[in-house]
Amino acid sequence: MNRSRRSALGVGITALTLAFSTTVLTEPAYSAEPSSNNHGASTVEEGGADDTSIYAAAKIQYSGAVTKDGSTGNVTSSDVNWTPPPCWYAPYLGAKDFKKKMSEQIETAKNTPGMGGTAGAAIGEMQRHYEDEYGWTDTPGYKDYNVAKDGEGMFWAAVENPDEPDILKRNSCNDLPFWVDNGEAPPAQYEEAITPEMLSALAYQRMQLPDTKVTLAPKTVTKVNLPTWAWLDKAVFNEVQATAAINVPGFSIQATTTAKPVSLTLKPGTEDAETYPASGECAINADGSIGEPYADGKSAETPPCGLKYLRSSGNSTFKLQATITWEISWTGTGGAGGDLPNGTFGTTQDITVQEIQSVNR
Protein backbone atom coordinates (compact mmCIF):
# COMPACT_ATOMS: atom_id res chain seq x y z
CA MET A 1 0.00 0.00 0.00
CA ASN A 2 1.44 3.41 -0.95
CA ARG A 3 1.33 6.56 1.14
CA SER A 4 -1.86 7.86 -0.42
CA ARG A 5 -3.61 4.62 0.56
CA ARG A 6 -2.14 4.81 4.05
CA SER A 7 -3.22 8.45 4.38
CA ALA A 8 -6.70 7.61 3.15
CA LEU A 9 -6.90 4.91 5.80
CA GLY A 10 -5.76 7.45 8.37
CA VAL A 11 -8.41 9.94 7.27
CA GLY A 12 -11.07 7.24 7.40
CA ILE A 13 -10.07 6.18 10.89
CA THR A 14 -9.89 9.79 12.07
CA ALA A 15 -13.35 10.54 10.73
CA LEU A 16 -14.62 7.34 12.26
CA THR A 17 -13.17 8.02 15.70
CA LEU A 18 -14.33 11.62 15.66
CA ALA A 19 -17.85 10.45 14.95
CA PHE A 20 -17.82 8.33 18.09
CA SER A 21 -15.88 10.83 20.25
CA THR A 22 -12.88 8.55 20.55
CA THR A 23 -10.31 10.78 18.91
CA VAL A 24 -6.81 9.37 18.67
CA LEU A 25 -5.34 12.85 19.00
CA THR A 26 -6.86 16.20 19.70
CA GLU A 27 -5.69 19.75 20.28
CA PRO A 28 -3.03 20.03 23.00
CA ALA A 29 -4.06 21.56 26.29
CA TYR A 30 -2.12 24.43 27.80
CA SER A 31 -0.84 25.57 31.15
CA ALA A 32 1.14 28.69 31.84
CA GLU A 33 3.16 30.32 34.56
CA PRO A 34 4.37 33.93 34.51
CA SER A 35 7.98 34.38 33.45
CA SER A 36 10.46 36.50 35.34
CA ASN A 37 10.88 39.12 32.61
CA ASN A 38 7.26 40.34 32.84
CA HIS A 39 7.03 40.23 29.04
CA GLY A 40 5.68 36.74 28.56
CA ALA A 41 5.22 33.33 30.08
CA SER A 42 6.44 29.80 30.25
CA THR A 43 3.77 27.86 28.41
CA VAL A 44 3.56 24.10 27.99
CA GLU A 45 1.48 22.06 25.56
CA GLU A 46 0.43 19.28 27.93
CA GLY A 47 -0.12 15.59 27.47
CA GLY A 48 -2.87 13.63 29.16
CA ALA A 49 -6.25 12.04 28.56
CA ASP A 50 -9.92 12.28 29.45
CA ASP A 51 -12.83 9.88 29.04
CA THR A 52 -12.98 10.27 25.26
CA SER A 53 -9.61 11.53 24.00
CA ILE A 54 -5.86 10.96 24.07
CA TYR A 55 -3.64 14.03 23.96
CA ALA A 56 -0.15 14.30 22.52
CA ALA A 57 2.38 13.18 25.10
CA ALA A 58 5.16 15.39 23.74
CA LYS A 59 5.23 18.81 25.34
CA ILE A 60 6.22 21.98 23.53
CA GLN A 61 7.57 24.27 26.21
CA TYR A 62 7.42 27.99 25.45
CA SER A 63 9.45 30.53 27.38
CA GLY A 64 10.55 34.12 27.11
CA ALA A 65 8.47 36.77 25.37
CA VAL A 66 5.39 34.62 24.71
CA THR A 67 1.70 34.85 25.57
CA LYS A 68 0.75 33.49 28.96
CA ASP A 69 -1.95 31.13 27.69
CA GLY A 70 -0.20 29.82 24.59
CA SER A 71 -2.46 31.80 22.23
CA THR A 72 -1.40 33.86 19.22
CA GLY A 73 0.88 36.79 20.09
CA ASN A 74 0.79 40.37 18.87
CA VAL A 75 3.30 40.15 16.01
CA THR A 76 2.04 40.48 12.43
CA SER A 77 4.23 38.97 9.74
CA SER A 78 5.20 41.31 6.91
CA ASP A 79 4.87 38.36 4.52
CA VAL A 80 1.17 37.64 4.05
CA ASN A 81 2.03 34.26 2.51
CA TRP A 82 4.02 33.04 5.52
CA THR A 83 2.22 30.95 8.10
CA PRO A 84 3.35 28.74 11.00
CA PRO A 85 2.76 24.98 10.60
CA PRO A 86 -0.94 24.08 10.94
CA CYS A 87 -0.02 20.64 12.30
CA TRP A 88 2.99 18.44 12.86
CA TYR A 89 4.09 14.98 13.98
CA ALA A 90 5.70 14.67 17.41
CA PRO A 91 6.63 11.99 19.95
CA TYR A 92 3.42 10.55 21.40
CA LEU A 93 3.63 7.45 23.60
CA GLY A 94 5.92 4.53 24.39
CA ALA A 95 4.99 1.11 23.02
CA LYS A 96 3.15 -0.25 26.09
CA ASP A 97 1.16 2.95 26.64
CA PHE A 98 0.37 3.19 22.94
CA LYS A 99 -0.87 -0.41 22.90
CA LYS A 100 -3.17 0.26 25.82
CA LYS A 101 -4.69 3.40 24.33
CA MET A 102 -4.89 2.30 20.69
CA SER A 103 -6.25 -1.19 21.40
CA GLU A 104 -8.98 0.36 23.57
CA GLN A 105 -9.89 2.72 20.74
CA ILE A 106 -10.02 -0.10 18.21
CA GLU A 107 -12.16 -2.34 20.40
CA THR A 108 -14.60 0.50 21.12
CA ALA A 109 -14.96 1.21 17.39
CA LYS A 110 -15.36 -2.47 16.47
CA ASN A 111 -18.14 -2.93 19.03
CA THR A 112 -20.08 0.15 17.98
CA PRO A 113 -23.53 -0.88 16.64
CA GLY A 114 -23.81 -0.60 12.87
CA MET A 115 -20.06 -0.57 12.30
CA GLY A 116 -19.30 -2.48 9.16
CA GLY A 117 -18.54 -2.11 5.47
CA THR A 118 -15.65 0.15 4.54
CA ALA A 119 -15.30 1.60 8.03
CA GLY A 120 -15.20 -1.85 9.59
CA ALA A 121 -12.60 -2.99 7.05
CA ALA A 122 -10.46 0.06 7.78
CA ILE A 123 -10.53 -0.72 11.49
CA GLY A 124 -9.49 -4.28 10.73
CA GLU A 125 -6.56 -3.10 8.59
CA MET A 126 -5.40 -0.74 11.31
CA GLN A 127 -5.54 -3.48 13.91
CA ARG A 128 -3.51 -5.80 11.69
CA HIS A 129 -1.02 -2.97 11.07
CA TYR A 130 -0.18 -2.63 14.76
CA GLU A 131 -0.67 -6.24 15.88
CA ASP A 132 0.22 -8.56 12.97
CA GLU A 133 2.99 -6.72 11.02
CA TYR A 134 0.60 -5.71 8.22
CA GLY A 135 2.50 -3.00 6.34
CA TRP A 136 2.74 -1.10 3.07
CA THR A 137 5.40 -0.08 0.58
CA ASP A 138 7.10 2.54 2.76
CA THR A 139 5.55 1.65 6.11
CA PRO A 140 6.36 -1.63 7.84
CA GLY A 141 3.83 -3.10 10.20
CA TYR A 142 4.32 -3.81 13.90
CA LYS A 143 4.08 -6.94 15.97
CA ASP A 144 2.07 -6.49 19.17
CA TYR A 145 2.37 -2.69 18.98
CA ASN A 146 6.18 -2.91 19.14
CA VAL A 147 5.99 -3.80 22.84
CA ALA A 148 9.26 -5.74 22.55
CA LYS A 149 10.99 -2.38 21.91
CA ASP A 150 9.32 -0.46 24.73
CA GLY A 151 11.76 2.11 26.09
CA GLU A 152 13.82 2.10 22.88
CA GLY A 153 11.69 4.62 21.04
CA MET A 154 8.24 6.17 20.77
CA PHE A 155 5.25 6.22 18.51
CA TRP A 156 4.86 9.63 16.88
CA ALA A 157 1.46 11.08 16.02
CA ALA A 158 -0.19 14.16 14.57
CA VAL A 159 -0.71 17.30 16.64
CA GLU A 160 -2.97 20.14 15.55
CA ASN A 161 -1.94 23.78 15.91
CA PRO A 162 -4.84 25.19 17.96
CA ASP A 163 -4.20 28.68 16.57
CA GLU A 164 -4.67 27.60 12.93
CA PRO A 165 -8.16 28.84 11.90
CA ASP A 166 -8.50 26.52 8.87
CA ILE A 167 -9.77 23.16 10.12
CA LEU A 168 -8.74 21.43 6.88
CA LYS A 169 -5.15 22.57 7.34
CA ARG A 170 -5.20 21.58 11.01
CA ASN A 171 -6.26 18.08 9.97
CA SER A 172 -3.80 17.77 7.09
CA CYS A 173 -1.33 15.67 9.13
CA ASN A 174 -3.41 12.54 8.72
CA ASP A 175 -0.95 9.64 8.66
CA LEU A 176 -1.30 6.90 11.25
CA PRO A 177 1.02 7.00 14.28
CA PHE A 178 4.48 5.62 13.43
CA TRP A 179 7.46 4.36 15.41
CA VAL A 180 10.79 6.22 15.75
CA ASP A 181 13.79 4.72 17.58
CA ASN A 182 15.49 6.87 20.22
CA GLY A 183 18.17 9.04 18.65
CA GLU A 184 16.93 8.44 15.12
CA ALA A 185 15.25 10.88 12.76
CA PRO A 186 11.66 10.20 11.69
CA PRO A 187 11.29 8.46 8.30
CA ALA A 188 11.77 10.87 5.40
CA GLN A 189 8.20 10.52 4.11
CA TYR A 190 6.88 12.33 7.21
CA GLU A 191 7.74 15.82 6.02
CA GLU A 192 5.67 17.41 8.79
CA ALA A 193 7.71 15.78 11.58
CA ILE A 194 8.63 18.48 14.10
CA THR A 195 11.96 20.26 13.49
CA PRO A 196 13.80 23.19 15.10
CA GLU A 197 12.68 25.43 12.23
CA MET A 198 9.05 24.52 12.86
CA LEU A 199 9.54 25.25 16.56
CA SER A 200 10.96 28.66 15.64
CA ALA A 201 7.80 29.42 13.63
CA LEU A 202 5.60 28.34 16.53
CA ALA A 203 7.59 30.56 18.89
CA TYR A 204 7.14 33.43 16.41
CA GLN A 205 3.38 32.81 16.36
CA ARG A 206 3.17 33.09 20.15
CA MET A 207 5.67 35.96 20.56
CA GLN A 208 4.48 38.91 22.66
CA LEU A 209 6.30 42.14 21.83
CA PRO A 210 6.45 44.98 24.37
CA ASP A 211 3.80 47.67 24.08
CA THR A 212 6.27 50.51 23.56
CA LYS A 213 4.77 53.99 23.46
CA VAL A 214 6.51 56.57 21.32
CA THR A 215 7.68 59.70 23.14
CA LEU A 216 6.34 62.90 21.57
CA ALA A 217 7.11 66.58 22.01
CA PRO A 218 4.63 68.18 22.38
CA LYS A 219 3.18 65.12 24.18
CA THR A 220 -0.52 64.83 23.38
CA VAL A 221 -1.56 68.38 22.46
CA THR A 222 0.16 70.12 19.57
CA LYS A 223 -0.51 73.05 17.25
CA VAL A 224 -1.29 73.32 13.57
CA ASN A 225 1.95 73.61 11.51
CA LEU A 226 4.09 72.96 14.59
CA PRO A 227 6.61 70.10 14.08
CA THR A 228 6.07 67.28 16.58
CA TRP A 229 9.20 65.34 17.52
CA ALA A 230 9.01 61.55 17.99
CA TRP A 231 11.60 59.18 19.41
CA LEU A 232 12.25 55.89 21.18
CA ASP A 233 15.09 55.51 23.65
CA LYS A 234 17.37 52.49 23.40
CA ALA A 235 16.63 51.64 27.03
CA VAL A 236 12.99 50.76 26.23
CA PHE A 237 13.59 49.47 22.75
CA ASN A 238 15.52 46.21 23.03
CA GLU A 239 15.37 42.91 21.18
CA VAL A 240 13.19 40.15 22.61
CA GLN A 241 13.38 36.37 22.41
CA ALA A 242 10.92 33.48 22.50
CA THR A 243 11.96 29.84 22.81
CA ALA A 244 10.10 26.63 21.95
CA ALA A 245 11.45 23.21 22.94
CA ILE A 246 10.51 19.53 23.04
CA ASN A 247 12.26 17.23 25.51
CA VAL A 248 11.22 13.56 25.74
CA PRO A 249 13.27 10.38 26.18
CA GLY A 250 15.45 9.93 23.13
CA PHE A 251 14.39 13.18 21.49
CA SER A 252 15.24 16.77 22.39
CA ILE A 253 15.16 19.85 20.13
CA GLN A 254 14.69 23.58 20.65
CA ALA A 255 14.65 26.87 18.77
CA THR A 256 14.93 30.47 19.88
CA THR A 257 13.29 33.19 17.81
CA THR A 258 14.74 36.68 18.19
CA ALA A 259 12.98 39.93 17.27
CA LYS A 260 15.25 42.96 16.79
CA PRO A 261 13.67 46.41 16.28
CA VAL A 262 14.86 48.12 13.09
CA SER A 263 12.49 50.99 12.29
CA LEU A 264 9.47 53.03 13.34
CA THR A 265 6.69 54.04 10.95
CA LEU A 266 4.38 56.95 11.76
CA LYS A 267 0.87 57.32 10.33
CA PRO A 268 -0.69 60.62 11.52
CA GLY A 269 -4.30 59.47 11.33
CA THR A 270 -5.23 62.13 8.75
CA GLU A 271 -4.15 63.03 5.23
CA ASP A 272 -3.75 66.62 6.34
CA ALA A 273 -0.32 66.03 7.81
CA GLU A 274 3.34 65.66 6.90
CA THR A 275 5.85 63.20 8.28
CA TYR A 276 9.60 63.41 8.86
CA PRO A 277 11.09 61.82 6.88
CA ALA A 278 8.50 62.04 4.11
CA SER A 279 8.13 58.25 3.97
CA GLY A 280 7.08 58.21 7.62
CA GLU A 281 9.68 55.50 8.34
CA CYS A 282 12.31 56.41 10.91
CA ALA A 283 15.39 54.20 10.81
CA ILE A 284 17.23 52.97 13.87
CA ASN A 285 20.27 54.98 14.96
CA ALA A 286 23.74 53.60 15.54
CA ASP A 287 23.18 53.54 19.31
CA GLY A 288 19.95 51.52 18.97
CA SER A 289 17.56 54.43 19.48
CA ILE A 290 15.12 55.90 16.97
CA GLY A 291 14.66 59.61 16.33
CA GLU A 292 16.07 62.33 18.55
CA PRO A 293 14.71 63.69 21.84
CA TYR A 294 13.45 67.25 21.66
CA ALA A 295 15.45 69.85 23.59
CA ASP A 296 15.03 73.56 24.21
CA GLY A 297 16.25 75.63 21.31
CA LYS A 298 15.21 73.12 18.63
CA SER A 299 11.77 74.55 17.93
CA ALA A 300 12.91 75.97 14.60
CA GLU A 301 14.58 72.72 13.51
CA THR A 302 13.08 69.88 11.49
CA PRO A 303 12.89 66.69 13.59
CA PRO A 304 14.71 63.65 12.16
CA CYS A 305 11.63 61.63 13.13
CA GLY A 306 8.24 63.23 13.61
CA LEU A 307 5.24 64.84 11.98
CA LYS A 308 3.37 68.07 11.43
CA TYR A 309 -0.42 68.47 11.35
CA LEU A 310 -1.86 70.91 8.83
CA ARG A 311 -5.30 71.31 10.38
CA SER A 312 -7.00 71.20 13.75
CA SER A 313 -8.55 68.03 15.14
CA GLY A 314 -11.51 70.14 16.28
CA ASN A 315 -13.45 68.63 19.16
CA SER A 316 -11.94 65.22 18.49
CA THR A 317 -8.45 63.73 18.21
CA PHE A 318 -6.31 62.20 15.51
CA LYS A 319 -5.26 58.57 15.94
CA LEU A 320 -1.50 58.53 15.55
CA GLN A 321 -0.35 55.01 14.71
CA ALA A 322 3.24 54.15 15.54
CA THR A 323 4.30 50.80 14.11
CA ILE A 324 7.63 49.19 14.90
CA THR A 325 9.20 46.81 12.39
CA TRP A 326 11.12 43.92 13.92
CA GLU A 327 13.74 41.85 12.15
CA ILE A 328 13.10 38.19 13.02
CA SER A 329 15.73 35.43 13.06
CA TRP A 330 16.15 32.08 14.77
CA THR A 331 18.73 29.61 16.01
CA GLY A 332 18.17 26.02 17.03
CA THR A 333 19.47 22.58 17.84
CA GLY A 334 22.45 21.39 15.83
CA GLY A 335 23.50 24.89 14.77
CA ALA A 336 20.43 25.37 12.62
CA GLY A 337 19.13 28.86 12.07
CA GLY A 338 18.12 31.50 9.60
CA ASP A 339 15.78 34.39 8.95
CA LEU A 340 12.01 34.60 9.28
CA PRO A 341 9.79 37.31 7.76
CA ASN A 342 9.95 40.68 9.48
CA GLY A 343 7.23 41.33 12.02
CA THR A 344 5.31 44.47 12.90
CA PHE A 345 3.46 45.66 15.95
CA GLY A 346 1.73 49.01 16.28
CA THR A 347 0.24 51.17 18.99
CA THR A 348 -2.21 54.07 18.67
CA GLN A 349 -2.03 57.38 20.51
CA ASP A 350 -4.66 60.12 20.63
CA ILE A 351 -3.33 63.48 19.44
CA THR A 352 -5.16 66.76 19.92
CA VAL A 353 -4.26 69.43 17.36
CA GLN A 354 -5.24 73.02 18.11
CA GLU A 355 -5.24 76.18 16.04
CA ILE A 356 -2.61 78.71 17.04
CA GLN A 357 -4.47 81.55 18.72
CA SER A 358 -3.51 85.17 18.03
CA VAL A 359 -4.49 88.30 19.94
CA ASN A 360 -5.27 91.58 18.07
CA ARG A 361 -4.66 94.84 19.92
Coordinates of C-alpha atoms in Angstrom, one line a residue:
M1 CA 0.0 0.0 0.0
N2 CA 1.4 3.4 -1.0
R3 CA 1.3 6.6 1.1
S4 CA -1.9 7.9 -0.4
R5 CA -3.6 4.6 0.6
R6 CA -2.1 4.8 4.0
S7 CA -3.2 8.4 4.4
A8 CA -6.7 7.6 3.1
L9 CA -6.9 4.9 5.8
G10 CA -5.8 7.5 8.4
V11 CA -8.4 9.9 7.3
G12 CA -11.1 7.2 7.4
I13 CA -10.1 6.2 10.9
T14 CA -9.9 9.8 12.1
A15 CA -13.4 10.5 10.7
L16 CA -14.6 7.3 12.3
T17 CA -13.2 8.0 15.7
L18 CA -14.3 11.6 15.7
A19 CA -17.9 10.4 14.9
F20 CA -17.8 8.3 18.1
S21 CA -15.9 10.8 20.3
T22 CA -12.9 8.5 20.6
T23 CA -10.3 10.8 18.9
V24 CA -6.8 9.4 18.7
L25 CA -5.3 12.9 19.0
T26 CA -6.9 16.2 19.7
E27 CA -5.7 19.8 20.3
P28 CA -3.0 20.0 23.0
A29 CA -4.1 21.6 26.3
Y30 CA -2.1 24.4 27.8
S31 CA -0.8 25.6 31.1
A32 CA 1.1 28.7 31.8
E33 CA 3.2 30.3 34.6
P34 CA 4.4 33.9 34.5
S35 CA 8.0 34.4 33.5
S36 CA 10.5 36.5 35.3
N37 CA 10.9 39.1 32.6
N38 CA 7.3 40.3 32.8
H39 CA 7.0 40.2 29.0
G40 CA 5.7 36.7 28.6
A41 CA 5.2 33.3 30.1
S42 CA 6.4 29.8 30.3
T43 CA 3.8 27.9 28.4
V44 CA 3.6 24.1 28.0
E45 CA 1.5 22.1 25.6
E46 CA 0.4 19.3 27.9
G47 CA -0.1 15.6 27.5
G48 CA -2.9 13.6 29.2
A49 CA -6.2 12.0 28.6
D50 CA -9.9 12.3 29.5
D51 CA -12.8 9.9 29.0
T52 CA -13.0 10.3 25.3
S53 CA -9.6 11.5 24.0
I54 CA -5.9 11.0 24.1
Y55 CA -3.6 14.0 24.0
A56 CA -0.2 14.3 22.5
A57 CA 2.4 13.2 25.1
A58 CA 5.2 15.4 23.7
K59 CA 5.2 18.8 25.3
I60 CA 6.2 22.0 23.5
Q61 CA 7.6 24.3 26.2
Y62 CA 7.4 28.0 25.4
S63 CA 9.4 30.5 27.4
G64 CA 10.5 34.1 27.1
A65 CA 8.5 36.8 25.4
V66 CA 5.4 34.6 24.7
T67 CA 1.7 34.9 25.6
K68 CA 0.7 33.5 29.0
D69 CA -1.9 31.1 27.7
G70 CA -0.2 29.8 24.6
S71 CA -2.5 31.8 22.2
T72 CA -1.4 33.9 19.2
G73 CA 0.9 36.8 20.1
N74 CA 0.8 40.4 18.9
V75 CA 3.3 40.2 16.0
T76 CA 2.0 40.5 12.4
S77 CA 4.2 39.0 9.7
S78 CA 5.2 41.3 6.9
D79 CA 4.9 38.4 4.5
V80 CA 1.2 37.6 4.1
N81 CA 2.0 34.3 2.5
W82 CA 4.0 33.0 5.5
T83 CA 2.2 30.9 8.1
P84 CA 3.3 28.7 11.0
P85 CA 2.8 25.0 10.6
P86 CA -0.9 24.1 10.9
C87 CA 0.0 20.6 12.3
W88 CA 3.0 18.4 12.9
Y89 CA 4.1 15.0 14.0
A90 CA 5.7 14.7 17.4
P91 CA 6.6 12.0 20.0
Y92 CA 3.4 10.6 21.4
L93 CA 3.6 7.5 23.6
G94 CA 5.9 4.5 24.4
A95 CA 5.0 1.1 23.0
K96 CA 3.2 -0.3 26.1
D97 CA 1.2 2.9 26.6
F98 CA 0.4 3.2 22.9
K99 CA -0.9 -0.4 22.9
K100 CA -3.2 0.3 25.8
K101 CA -4.7 3.4 24.3
M102 CA -4.9 2.3 20.7
S103 CA -6.3 -1.2 21.4
E104 CA -9.0 0.4 23.6
Q105 CA -9.9 2.7 20.7
I106 CA -10.0 -0.1 18.2
E107 CA -12.2 -2.3 20.4
T108 CA -14.6 0.5 21.1
A109 CA -15.0 1.2 17.4
K110 CA -15.4 -2.5 16.5
N111 CA -18.1 -2.9 19.0
T112 CA -20.1 0.1 18.0
P113 CA -23.5 -0.9 16.6
G114 CA -23.8 -0.6 12.9
M115 CA -20.1 -0.6 12.3
G116 CA -19.3 -2.5 9.2
G117 CA -18.5 -2.1 5.5
T118 CA -15.6 0.2 4.5
A119 CA -15.3 1.6 8.0
G120 CA -15.2 -1.8 9.6
A121 CA -12.6 -3.0 7.0
A122 CA -10.5 0.1 7.8
I123 CA -10.5 -0.7 11.5
G124 CA -9.5 -4.3 10.7
E125 CA -6.6 -3.1 8.6
M126 CA -5.4 -0.7 11.3
Q127 CA -5.5 -3.5 13.9
R128 CA -3.5 -5.8 11.7
H129 CA -1.0 -3.0 11.1
Y130 CA -0.2 -2.6 14.8
E131 CA -0.7 -6.2 15.9
D132 CA 0.2 -8.6 13.0
E133 CA 3.0 -6.7 11.0
Y134 CA 0.6 -5.7 8.2
G135 CA 2.5 -3.0 6.3
W136 CA 2.7 -1.1 3.1
T137 CA 5.4 -0.1 0.6
D138 CA 7.1 2.5 2.8
T139 CA 5.5 1.6 6.1
P140 CA 6.4 -1.6 7.8
G141 CA 3.8 -3.1 10.2
Y142 CA 4.3 -3.8 13.9
K143 CA 4.1 -6.9 16.0
D144 CA 2.1 -6.5 19.2
Y145 CA 2.4 -2.7 19.0
N146 CA 6.2 -2.9 19.1
V147 CA 6.0 -3.8 22.8
A148 CA 9.3 -5.7 22.6
K149 CA 11.0 -2.4 21.9
D150 CA 9.3 -0.5 24.7
G151 CA 11.8 2.1 26.1
E152 CA 13.8 2.1 22.9
G153 CA 11.7 4.6 21.0
M154 CA 8.2 6.2 20.8
F155 CA 5.2 6.2 18.5
W156 CA 4.9 9.6 16.9
A157 CA 1.5 11.1 16.0
A158 CA -0.2 14.2 14.6
V159 CA -0.7 17.3 16.6
E160 CA -3.0 20.1 15.5
N161 CA -1.9 23.8 15.9
P162 CA -4.8 25.2 18.0
D163 CA -4.2 28.7 16.6
E164 CA -4.7 27.6 12.9
P165 CA -8.2 28.8 11.9
D166 CA -8.5 26.5 8.9
I167 CA -9.8 23.2 10.1
L168 CA -8.7 21.4 6.9
K169 CA -5.1 22.6 7.3
R170 CA -5.2 21.6 11.0
N171 CA -6.3 18.1 10.0
S172 CA -3.8 17.8 7.1
C173 CA -1.3 15.7 9.1
N174 CA -3.4 12.5 8.7
D175 CA -1.0 9.6 8.7
L176 CA -1.3 6.9 11.2
P177 CA 1.0 7.0 14.3
F178 CA 4.5 5.6 13.4
W179 CA 7.5 4.4 15.4
V180 CA 10.8 6.2 15.8
D181 CA 13.8 4.7 17.6
N182 CA 15.5 6.9 20.2
G183 CA 18.2 9.0 18.7
E184 CA 16.9 8.4 15.1
A185 CA 15.3 10.9 12.8
P186 CA 11.7 10.2 11.7
P187 CA 11.3 8.5 8.3
A188 CA 11.8 10.9 5.4
Q189 CA 8.2 10.5 4.1
Y190 CA 6.9 12.3 7.2
E191 CA 7.7 15.8 6.0
E192 CA 5.7 17.4 8.8
A193 CA 7.7 15.8 11.6
I194 CA 8.6 18.5 14.1
T195 CA 12.0 20.3 13.5
P196 CA 13.8 23.2 15.1
E197 CA 12.7 25.4 12.2
M198 CA 9.0 24.5 12.9
L199 CA 9.5 25.3 16.6
S200 CA 11.0 28.7 15.6
A201 CA 7.8 29.4 13.6
L202 CA 5.6 28.3 16.5
A203 CA 7.6 30.6 18.9
Y204 CA 7.1 33.4 16.4
Q205 CA 3.4 32.8 16.4
R206 CA 3.2 33.1 20.2
M207 CA 5.7 36.0 20.6
Q208 CA 4.5 38.9 22.7
L209 CA 6.3 42.1 21.8
P210 CA 6.4 45.0 24.4
D211 CA 3.8 47.7 24.1
T212 CA 6.3 50.5 23.6
K213 CA 4.8 54.0 23.5
V214 CA 6.5 56.6 21.3
T215 CA 7.7 59.7 23.1
L216 CA 6.3 62.9 21.6
A217 CA 7.1 66.6 22.0
P218 CA 4.6 68.2 22.4
K219 CA 3.2 65.1 24.2
T220 CA -0.5 64.8 23.4
V221 CA -1.6 68.4 22.5
T222 CA 0.2 70.1 19.6
K223 CA -0.5 73.1 17.3
V224 CA -1.3 73.3 13.6
N225 CA 1.9 73.6 11.5
L226 CA 4.1 73.0 14.6
P227 CA 6.6 70.1 14.1
T228 CA 6.1 67.3 16.6
W229 CA 9.2 65.3 17.5
A230 CA 9.0 61.6 18.0
W231 CA 11.6 59.2 19.4
L232 CA 12.3 55.9 21.2
D233 CA 15.1 55.5 23.6
K234 CA 17.4 52.5 23.4
A235 CA 16.6 51.6 27.0
V236 CA 13.0 50.8 26.2
F237 CA 13.6 49.5 22.7
N238 CA 15.5 46.2 23.0
E239 CA 15.4 42.9 21.2
V240 CA 13.2 40.2 22.6
Q241 CA 13.4 36.4 22.4
A242 CA 10.9 33.5 22.5
T243 CA 12.0 29.8 22.8
A244 CA 10.1 26.6 21.9
A245 CA 11.4 23.2 22.9
I246 CA 10.5 19.5 23.0
N247 CA 12.3 17.2 25.5
V248 CA 11.2 13.6 25.7
P249 CA 13.3 10.4 26.2
G250 CA 15.4 9.9 23.1
F251 CA 14.4 13.2 21.5
S252 CA 15.2 16.8 22.4
I253 CA 15.2 19.9 20.1
Q254 CA 14.7 23.6 20.6
A255 CA 14.7 26.9 18.8
T256 CA 14.9 30.5 19.9
T257 CA 13.3 33.2 17.8
T258 CA 14.7 36.7 18.2
A259 CA 13.0 39.9 17.3
K260 CA 15.2 43.0 16.8
P261 CA 13.7 46.4 16.3
V262 CA 14.9 48.1 13.1
S263 CA 12.5 51.0 12.3
L264 CA 9.5 53.0 13.3
T265 CA 6.7 54.0 10.9
L266 CA 4.4 56.9 11.8
K267 CA 0.9 57.3 10.3
P268 CA -0.7 60.6 11.5
G269 CA -4.3 59.5 11.3
T270 CA -5.2 62.1 8.8
E271 CA -4.1 63.0 5.2
D272 CA -3.8 66.6 6.3
A273 CA -0.3 66.0 7.8
E274 CA 3.3 65.7 6.9
T275 CA 5.9 63.2 8.3
Y276 CA 9.6 63.4 8.9
P277 CA 11.1 61.8 6.9
A278 CA 8.5 62.0 4.1
S279 CA 8.1 58.2 4.0
G280 CA 7.1 58.2 7.6
E281 CA 9.7 55.5 8.3
C282 CA 12.3 56.4 10.9
A283 CA 15.4 54.2 10.8
I284 CA 17.2 53.0 13.9
N285 CA 20.3 55.0 15.0
A286 CA 23.7 53.6 15.5
D287 CA 23.2 53.5 19.3
G288 CA 20.0 51.5 19.0
S289 CA 17.6 54.4 19.5
I290 CA 15.1 55.9 17.0
G291 CA 14.7 59.6 16.3
E292 CA 16.1 62.3 18.6
P293 CA 14.7 63.7 21.8
Y294 CA 13.4 67.2 21.7
A295 CA 15.5 69.8 23.6
D296 CA 15.0 73.6 24.2
G297 CA 16.2 75.6 21.3
K298 CA 15.2 73.1 18.6
S299 CA 11.8 74.6 17.9
A300 CA 12.9 76.0 14.6
E301 CA 14.6 72.7 13.5
T302 CA 13.1 69.9 11.5
P303 CA 12.9 66.7 13.6
P304 CA 14.7 63.7 12.2
C305 CA 11.6 61.6 13.1
G306 CA 8.2 63.2 13.6
L307 CA 5.2 64.8 12.0
K308 CA 3.4 68.1 11.4
Y309 CA -0.4 68.5 11.4
L310 CA -1.9 70.9 8.8
R311 CA -5.3 71.3 10.4
S312 CA -7.0 71.2 13.8
S313 CA -8.5 68.0 15.1
G314 CA -11.5 70.1 16.3
N315 CA -13.4 68.6 19.2
S316 CA -11.9 65.2 18.5
T317 CA -8.4 63.7 18.2
F318 CA -6.3 62.2 15.5
K319 CA -5.3 58.6 15.9
L320 CA -1.5 58.5 15.6
Q321 CA -0.3 55.0 14.7
A322 CA 3.2 54.2 15.5
T323 CA 4.3 50.8 14.1
I324 CA 7.6 49.2 14.9
T325 CA 9.2 46.8 12.4
W326 CA 11.1 43.9 13.9
E327 CA 13.7 41.9 12.1
I328 CA 13.1 38.2 13.0
S329 CA 15.7 35.4 13.1
W330 CA 16.2 32.1 14.8
T331 CA 18.7 29.6 16.0
G332 CA 18.2 26.0 17.0
T333 CA 19.5 22.6 17.8
G334 CA 22.5 21.4 15.8
G335 CA 23.5 24.9 14.8
A336 CA 20.4 25.4 12.6
G337 CA 19.1 28.9 12.1
G338 CA 18.1 31.5 9.6
D339 CA 15.8 34.4 9.0
L340 CA 12.0 34.6 9.3
P341 CA 9.8 37.3 7.8
N342 CA 10.0 40.7 9.5
G343 CA 7.2 41.3 12.0
T344 CA 5.3 44.5 12.9
F345 CA 3.5 45.7 16.0
G346 CA 1.7 49.0 16.3
T347 CA 0.2 51.2 19.0
T348 CA -2.2 54.1 18.7
Q349 CA -2.0 57.4 20.5
D350 CA -4.7 60.1 20.6
I351 CA -3.3 63.5 19.4
T352 CA -5.2 66.8 19.9
V353 CA -4.3 69.4 17.4
Q354 CA -5.2 73.0 18.1
E355 CA -5.2 76.2 16.0
I356 CA -2.6 78.7 17.0
Q357 CA -4.5 81.6 18.7
S358 CA -3.5 85.2 18.0
V359 CA -4.5 88.3 19.9
N360 CA -5.3 91.6 18.1
R361 CA -4.7 94.8 19.9

